[in-house]
PDB file of C-alpha atoms in Angstrom:
ATOM      1  CA  MET F   1      18.985  29.950  17.851  1.00  0.00           C
ATOM      2  CA  LYS F   2      20.438  29.488  14.353  1.00  0.00           C
ATOM      3  CA  ARG F   3      20.233  25.712  14.653  1.00  0.00           C
ATOM      4  CA  ARG F   4      16.523  25.771  15.591  1.00  0.00           C
ATOM      5  CA  VAL F   5      15.812  27.785  12.437  1.00  0.00           C
ATOM      6  CA  LEU F   6      18.075  25.810  10.080  1.00  0.00           C
ATOM      7  CA  VAL F   7      16.763  22.352  11.000  1.00  0.00           C
ATOM      8  CA  PRO F   8      13.130  23.063   9.945  1.00  0.00           C
ATOM      9  CA  ILE F   9      14.374  24.721   6.754  1.00  0.00           C
ATOM     10  CA  ALA F  10      16.503  21.653   5.941  1.00  0.00           C
ATOM     11  CA  VAL F  11      13.540  19.348   6.588  1.00  0.00           C
ATOM     12  CA  VAL F  12      11.297  21.380   4.264  1.00  0.00           C
ATOM     13  CA  LEU F  13      13.953  21.383   1.517  1.00  0.00           C
ATOM     14  CA  LEU F  14      14.398  17.627   1.846  1.00  0.00           C
ATOM     15  CA  ALA F  15      10.633  17.088   1.673  1.00  0.00           C
ATOM     16  CA  LEU F  16      10.375  19.239  -1.459  1.00  0.00           C
ATOM     17  CA  THR F  17      13.229  17.328  -3.063  1.00  0.00           C
ATOM     18  CA  VAL F  18      11.639  13.959  -2.288  1.00  0.00           C
ATOM     19  CA  ALA F  19       8.191  15.092  -3.425  1.00  0.00           C
ATOM     20  CA  ALA F  20       9.569  16.239  -6.777  1.00  0.00           C
ATOM     21  CA  CYS F  21       9.876  12.675  -8.148  1.00  0.00           C
ATOM     22  CA  GLY F  22      13.486  13.026  -9.114  1.00  0.00           C
ATOM     23  CA  SER F  23      17.039  12.022  -8.535  1.00  0.00           C
ATOM     24  CA  GLY F  24      20.053  13.593 -10.045  1.00  0.00           C
ATOM     25  CA  ALA F  25      22.623  10.944  -9.169  1.00  0.00           C
ATOM     26  CA  SER F  26      25.194  10.406 -11.868  1.00  0.00           C
ATOM     27  CA  GLY F  27      24.475   7.371 -14.031  1.00  0.00           C
ATOM     28  CA  PHE F  28      20.799   7.226 -13.150  1.00  0.00           C
ATOM     29  CA  LYS F  29      17.829   8.416 -15.137  1.00  0.00           C
ATOM     30  CA  ARG F  30      16.048  11.448 -13.844  1.00  0.00           C
ATOM     31  CA  MET F  31      12.384  10.749 -13.195  1.00  0.00           C
ATOM     32  CA  GLU F  32      10.556  13.935 -14.031  1.00  0.00           C
ATOM     33  CA  ALA F  33       7.851  15.225 -11.750  1.00  0.00           C
ATOM     34  CA  THR F  34       4.534  14.024 -13.039  1.00  0.00           C
ATOM     35  CA  THR F  35       0.891  14.625 -12.641  1.00  0.00           C
ATOM     36  CA  THR F  36      -1.576  11.811 -12.888  1.00  0.00           C
ATOM     37  CA  THR F  37      -2.053  11.864 -16.647  1.00  0.00           C
ATOM     38  CA  LEU F  38      -1.800   8.127 -17.056  1.00  0.00           C
ATOM     39  CA  ALA F  39      -3.693   6.393 -19.811  1.00  0.00           C
ATOM     40  CA  PRO F  40      -6.935   4.941 -18.392  1.00  0.00           C
ATOM     41  CA  GLU F  41      -5.723   1.353 -18.820  1.00  0.00           C
ATOM     42  CA  VAL F  42      -2.495   2.169 -16.955  1.00  0.00           C
ATOM     43  CA  LYS F  43      -4.306   3.988 -14.149  1.00  0.00           C
ATOM     44  CA  ALA F  44      -6.727   1.054 -13.844  1.00  0.00           C
ATOM     45  CA  PHE F  45      -3.756  -1.298 -13.518  1.00  0.00           C
ATOM     46  CA  TYR F  46      -2.776   0.283 -10.185  1.00  0.00           C
ATOM     47  CA  THR F  47      -6.335   0.489  -8.819  1.00  0.00           C
ATOM     48  CA  TRP F  48      -7.021  -2.305  -6.327  1.00  0.00           C
ATOM     49  CA  THR F  49     -10.392  -2.244  -4.565  1.00  0.00           C
ATOM     50  CA  ASP F  50     -10.561  -5.823  -3.250  1.00  0.00           C
ATOM     51  CA  PRO F  51      -9.044  -6.788   0.080  1.00  0.00           C
ATOM     52  CA  ILE F  52      -5.317  -7.407  -0.244  1.00  0.00           C
ATOM     53  CA  PRO F  53      -4.931 -11.168  -0.623  1.00  0.00           C
ATOM     54  CA  ASN F  54      -3.029 -13.084   2.023  1.00  0.00           C
ATOM     55  CA  ASP F  55      -1.164 -14.969  -0.714  1.00  0.00           C
ATOM     56  CA  PRO F  56       2.529 -15.853  -0.443  1.00  0.00           C
ATOM     57  CA  PRO F  57       4.853 -12.897  -1.084  1.00  0.00           C
ATOM     58  CA  GLY F  58       5.637 -12.510  -4.778  1.00  0.00           C
ATOM     59  CA  THR F  59       2.270 -13.790  -5.985  1.00  0.00           C
ATOM     60  CA  VAL F  60       1.488 -12.099  -9.306  1.00  0.00           C
ATOM     61  CA  LEU F  61      -1.938 -10.432  -9.251  1.00  0.00           C
ATOM     62  CA  ARG F  62      -1.811  -8.815 -12.696  1.00  0.00           C
ATOM     63  CA  THR F  63       0.588  -7.948 -15.473  1.00  0.00           C
ATOM     64  CA  GLN F  64       0.562  -5.490 -18.344  1.00  0.00           C
ATOM     65  CA  GLU F  65       3.003  -5.734 -21.232  1.00  0.00           C
ATOM     66  CA  ILE F  66       5.144  -2.637 -21.783  1.00  0.00           C
ATOM     67  CA  ASP F  67       7.778  -1.543 -24.285  1.00  0.00           C
ATOM     68  CA  ALA F  68      11.180  -3.123 -23.756  1.00  0.00           C
ATOM     69  CA  PRO F  69      14.609  -2.834 -25.323  1.00  0.00           C
ATOM     70  CA  ARG F  70      15.159  -4.721 -28.557  1.00  0.00           C
ATOM     71  CA  GLY F  71      15.579  -8.439 -27.877  1.00  0.00           C
ATOM     72  CA  ALA F  72      13.532  -8.335 -24.663  1.00  0.00           C
ATOM     73  CA  ARG F  73       9.991  -8.255 -23.316  1.00  0.00           C
ATOM     74  CA  GLY F  74       8.771  -6.137 -20.436  1.00  0.00           C
ATOM     75  CA  TRP F  75       5.856  -6.161 -18.017  1.00  0.00           C
ATOM     76  CA  ARG F  76       4.383  -3.861 -15.447  1.00  0.00           C
ATOM     77  CA  VAL F  77       3.471  -6.115 -12.499  1.00  0.00           C
ATOM     78  CA  LEU F  78       1.248  -5.905  -9.438  1.00  0.00           C
ATOM     79  CA  SER F  79       1.964  -8.487  -6.760  1.00  0.00           C
ATOM     80  CA  THR F  80       1.842  -9.336  -3.094  1.00  0.00           C
ATOM     81  CA  THR F  81       4.470  -8.610  -0.480  1.00  0.00           C
ATOM     82  CA  ARG F  82       4.615  -8.216   3.292  1.00  0.00           C
ATOM     83  CA  SER F  83       4.764  -4.904   5.084  1.00  0.00           C
ATOM     84  CA  ALA F  84       7.416  -4.213   7.705  1.00  0.00           C
ATOM     85  CA  GLU F  85       4.839  -5.443  10.232  1.00  0.00           C
ATOM     86  CA  GLY F  86       4.392  -8.704   8.306  1.00  0.00           C
ATOM     87  CA  LYS F  87       0.920  -7.847   6.993  1.00  0.00           C
ATOM     88  CA  PRO F  88      -0.158  -8.465   3.366  1.00  0.00           C
ATOM     89  CA  ALA F  89       0.609  -5.499   1.110  1.00  0.00           C
ATOM     90  CA  LEU F  90       0.660  -4.640  -2.596  1.00  0.00           C
ATOM     91  CA  VAL F  91       3.708  -3.745  -4.613  1.00  0.00           C
ATOM     92  CA  SER F  92       4.103  -2.722  -8.237  1.00  0.00           C
ATOM     93  CA  GLY F  93       7.154  -2.831 -10.432  1.00  0.00           C
ATOM     94  CA  LEU F  94       8.674  -3.898 -13.725  1.00  0.00           C
ATOM     95  CA  VAL F  95      10.160  -7.094 -15.098  1.00  0.00           C
ATOM     96  CA  TYR F  96      12.266  -7.367 -18.262  1.00  0.00           C
ATOM     97  CA  ALA F  97      13.448 -10.636 -19.817  1.00  0.00           C
ATOM     98  CA  PRO F  98      15.513 -11.516 -22.884  1.00  0.00           C
ATOM     99  CA  THR F  99      13.464 -13.091 -25.698  1.00  0.00           C
ATOM    100  CA  ARG F 100      16.128 -15.577 -26.749  1.00  0.00           C
ATOM    101  CA  ARG F 101      15.918 -19.146 -25.475  1.00  0.00           C
ATOM    102  CA  ALA F 102      16.820 -19.515 -21.802  1.00  0.00           C
ATOM    103  CA  PRO F 103      19.687 -21.817 -20.842  1.00  0.00           C
ATOM    104  CA  ALA F 104      18.748 -25.203 -19.326  1.00  0.00           C
ATOM    105  CA  GLU F 105      19.691 -24.000 -15.838  1.00  0.00           C
ATOM    106  CA  GLY F 106      17.487 -20.909 -16.165  1.00  0.00           C
ATOM    107  CA  ARG F 107      18.382 -17.252 -16.165  1.00  0.00           C
ATOM    108  CA  PRO F 108      20.013 -15.221 -13.399  1.00  0.00           C
ATOM    109  CA  VAL F 109      17.757 -12.515 -11.956  1.00  0.00           C
ATOM    110  CA  LEU F 110      18.924  -9.037 -11.058  1.00  0.00           C
ATOM    111  CA  SER F 111      16.589  -7.173  -8.672  1.00  0.00           C
ATOM    112  CA  TRP F 112      17.120  -3.422  -9.048  1.00  0.00           C
ATOM    113  CA  ALA F 113      16.494  -1.416  -5.860  1.00  0.00           C
ATOM    114  CA  HIS F 114      15.965   2.156  -7.013  1.00  0.00           C
ATOM    115  CA  GLU F 115      17.078   5.294  -5.264  1.00  0.00           C
ATOM    116  CA  THR F 116      14.694   7.897  -3.885  1.00  0.00           C
ATOM    117  CA  THR F 117      12.233   8.995  -6.558  1.00  0.00           C
ATOM    118  CA  GLY F 118       9.685  10.721  -4.293  1.00  0.00           C
ATOM    119  CA  ILE F 119       6.850   9.637  -2.042  1.00  0.00           C
ATOM    120  CA  ALA F 120       3.768  10.371  -4.159  1.00  0.00           C
ATOM    121  CA  ASP F 121       2.213   7.514  -6.146  1.00  0.00           C
ATOM    122  CA  ASP F 122       3.142   9.360  -9.346  1.00  0.00           C
ATOM    123  CA  CYS F 123       6.804   8.871  -8.402  1.00  0.00           C
ATOM    124  CA  ALA F 124       6.659   5.094  -8.864  1.00  0.00           C
ATOM    125  CA  PRO F 125       9.152   4.311 -11.638  1.00  0.00           C
ATOM    126  CA  SER F 126       6.744   1.839 -13.259  1.00  0.00           C
ATOM    127  CA  TYR F 127       4.271   4.697 -13.856  1.00  0.00           C
ATOM    128  CA  GLN F 128       6.680   5.838 -16.571  1.00  0.00           C
ATOM    129  CA  ASP F 129       7.297   2.271 -17.888  1.00  0.00           C
ATOM    130  CA  LYS F 130      10.947   2.740 -16.961  1.00  0.00           C
ATOM    131  CA  SER F 131      13.107   1.675 -14.075  1.00  0.00           C
ATOM    132  CA  THR F 132      15.638   4.201 -12.878  1.00  0.00           C
ATOM    133  CA  LEU F 133      18.331   1.911 -14.271  1.00  0.00           C
ATOM    134  CA  SER F 134      19.732   3.582 -17.387  1.00  0.00           C
ATOM    135  CA  ASP F 135      18.660   2.222 -20.784  1.00  0.00           C
ATOM    136  CA  LYS F 136      22.299   1.379 -21.480  1.00  0.00           C
ATOM    137  CA  ASP F 137      22.703  -0.627 -18.251  1.00  0.00           C
ATOM    138  CA  LEU F 138      19.329  -2.352 -18.648  1.00  0.00           C
ATOM    139  CA  LYS F 139      20.277  -3.417 -22.188  1.00  0.00           C
ATOM    140  CA  LEU F 140      23.683  -4.617 -20.956  1.00  0.00           C
ATOM    141  CA  PHE F 141      22.110  -6.900 -18.321  1.00  0.00           C
ATOM    142  CA  LEU F 142      19.498  -8.206 -20.772  1.00  0.00           C
ATOM    143  CA  ASP F 143      22.174  -8.877 -23.404  1.00  0.00           C
ATOM    144  CA  GLU F 144      24.100 -10.867 -20.762  1.00  0.00           C
ATOM    145  CA  GLY F 145      21.007 -13.037 -20.254  1.00  0.00           C
ATOM    146  CA  TYR F 146      19.699 -11.557 -16.991  1.00  0.00           C
ATOM    147  CA  VAL F 147      16.052 -11.109 -16.118  1.00  0.00           C
ATOM    148  CA  VAL F 148      15.831  -7.639 -14.558  1.00  0.00           C
ATOM    149  CA  THR F 149      13.225  -6.740 -11.948  1.00  0.00           C
ATOM    150  CA  ALA F 150      12.601  -3.255 -10.601  1.00  0.00           C
ATOM    151  CA  THR F 151      10.278  -2.868  -7.628  1.00  0.00           C
ATOM    152  CA  ASP F 152       8.465   0.391  -6.901  1.00  0.00           C
ATOM    153  CA  TYR F 153       8.459  -0.553  -3.172  1.00  0.00           C
ATOM    154  CA  GLU F 154       5.424  -1.072  -0.984  1.00  0.00           C
ATOM    155  CA  GLY F 155       2.813   1.673  -1.262  1.00  0.00           C
ATOM    156  CA  LEU F 156       4.622   3.688  -3.960  1.00  0.00           C
ATOM    157  CA  GLY F 157       2.106   3.574  -6.797  1.00  0.00           C
ATOM    158  CA  THR F 158      -0.201   1.148  -4.981  1.00  0.00           C
ATOM    159  CA  THR F 159      -2.855   1.155  -2.287  1.00  0.00           C
ATOM    160  CA  GLY F 160      -1.576   1.798   1.220  1.00  0.00           C
ATOM    161  CA  PRO F 161       1.114   3.921   2.796  1.00  0.00           C
ATOM    162  CA  HIS F 162       4.624   4.117   1.385  1.00  0.00           C
ATOM    163  CA  PRO F 163       6.953   3.413   4.319  1.00  0.00           C
ATOM    164  CA  TYR F 164       9.730   5.626   2.989  1.00  0.00           C
ATOM    165  CA  LEU F 165      13.220   4.342   3.854  1.00  0.00           C
ATOM    166  CA  VAL F 166      11.994   1.477   6.038  1.00  0.00           C
ATOM    167  CA  ALA F 167      14.620  -1.177   5.370  1.00  0.00           C
ATOM    168  CA  ARG F 168      12.469  -4.225   6.177  1.00  0.00           C
ATOM    169  CA  SER F 169       9.689  -3.098   3.826  1.00  0.00           C
ATOM    170  CA  GLU F 170      12.136  -2.280   1.025  1.00  0.00           C
ATOM    171  CA  ALA F 171      13.969  -5.585   1.482  1.00  0.00           C
ATOM    172  CA  HIS F 172      10.685  -7.504   1.201  1.00  0.00           C
ATOM    173  CA  SER F 173       9.857  -5.645  -2.026  1.00  0.00           C
ATOM    174  CA  VAL F 174      13.275  -6.294  -3.593  1.00  0.00           C
ATOM    175  CA  LEU F 175      13.225  -9.998  -2.688  1.00  0.00           C
ATOM    176  CA  ASP F 176       9.600 -10.457  -3.754  1.00  0.00           C
ATOM    177  CA  ALA F 177      10.389  -8.897  -7.144  1.00  0.00           C
ATOM    178  CA  VAL F 178      12.622 -11.930  -7.798  1.00  0.00           C
ATOM    179  CA  ARG F 179       9.741 -14.226  -6.833  1.00  0.00           C
ATOM    180  CA  VAL F 180       7.516 -12.338  -9.281  1.00  0.00           C
ATOM    181  CA  ALA F 181      10.066 -12.761 -12.084  1.00  0.00           C
ATOM    182  CA  ARG F 182      10.245 -16.493 -11.398  1.00  0.00           C
ATOM    183  CA  ALA F 183       6.437 -16.754 -11.593  1.00  0.00           C
ATOM    184  CA  LEU F 184       6.208 -15.178 -15.051  1.00  0.00           C
ATOM    185  CA  PRO F 185       6.334 -17.567 -18.017  1.00  0.00           C
TER     186      PRO F 185
END
């Protein structure tokens, strides 16, 4: 009897934790719960009313410059990916790149796969112009010459469902974030 009561309570507590747009893991930024109070130009960035293009995964659909650490540039990006079922989907995220001249062989790319931040669109890290990677760690990677990408994952912040903790969908988003970074000038 106790187990039948405790399981639903645990599920509700987990759902409330996930819906709160936060993580408290040591070394990671806490994403505060938000309400949709985005600036109109930011909110418009995420709005997609056309059919989702059947372009190759990682095709950049739009970008919006954002604040970045000193010595770097940053962009909010909207691009294509594939869902776990292999269908075209949208994904948003962030890309940061050092401003100094790139080496002849190009820059290494680090694709940051964030921890649970919640399942509501407002929980997308790019809504706050920040990945969940700490400022200190982001700056460290940029100073070492890395381009840093940070996907929001399919459907988190964009049109369509967010397949929470579906490995294939998340893997597509993380890989396609590298393709996006390569496509930016």
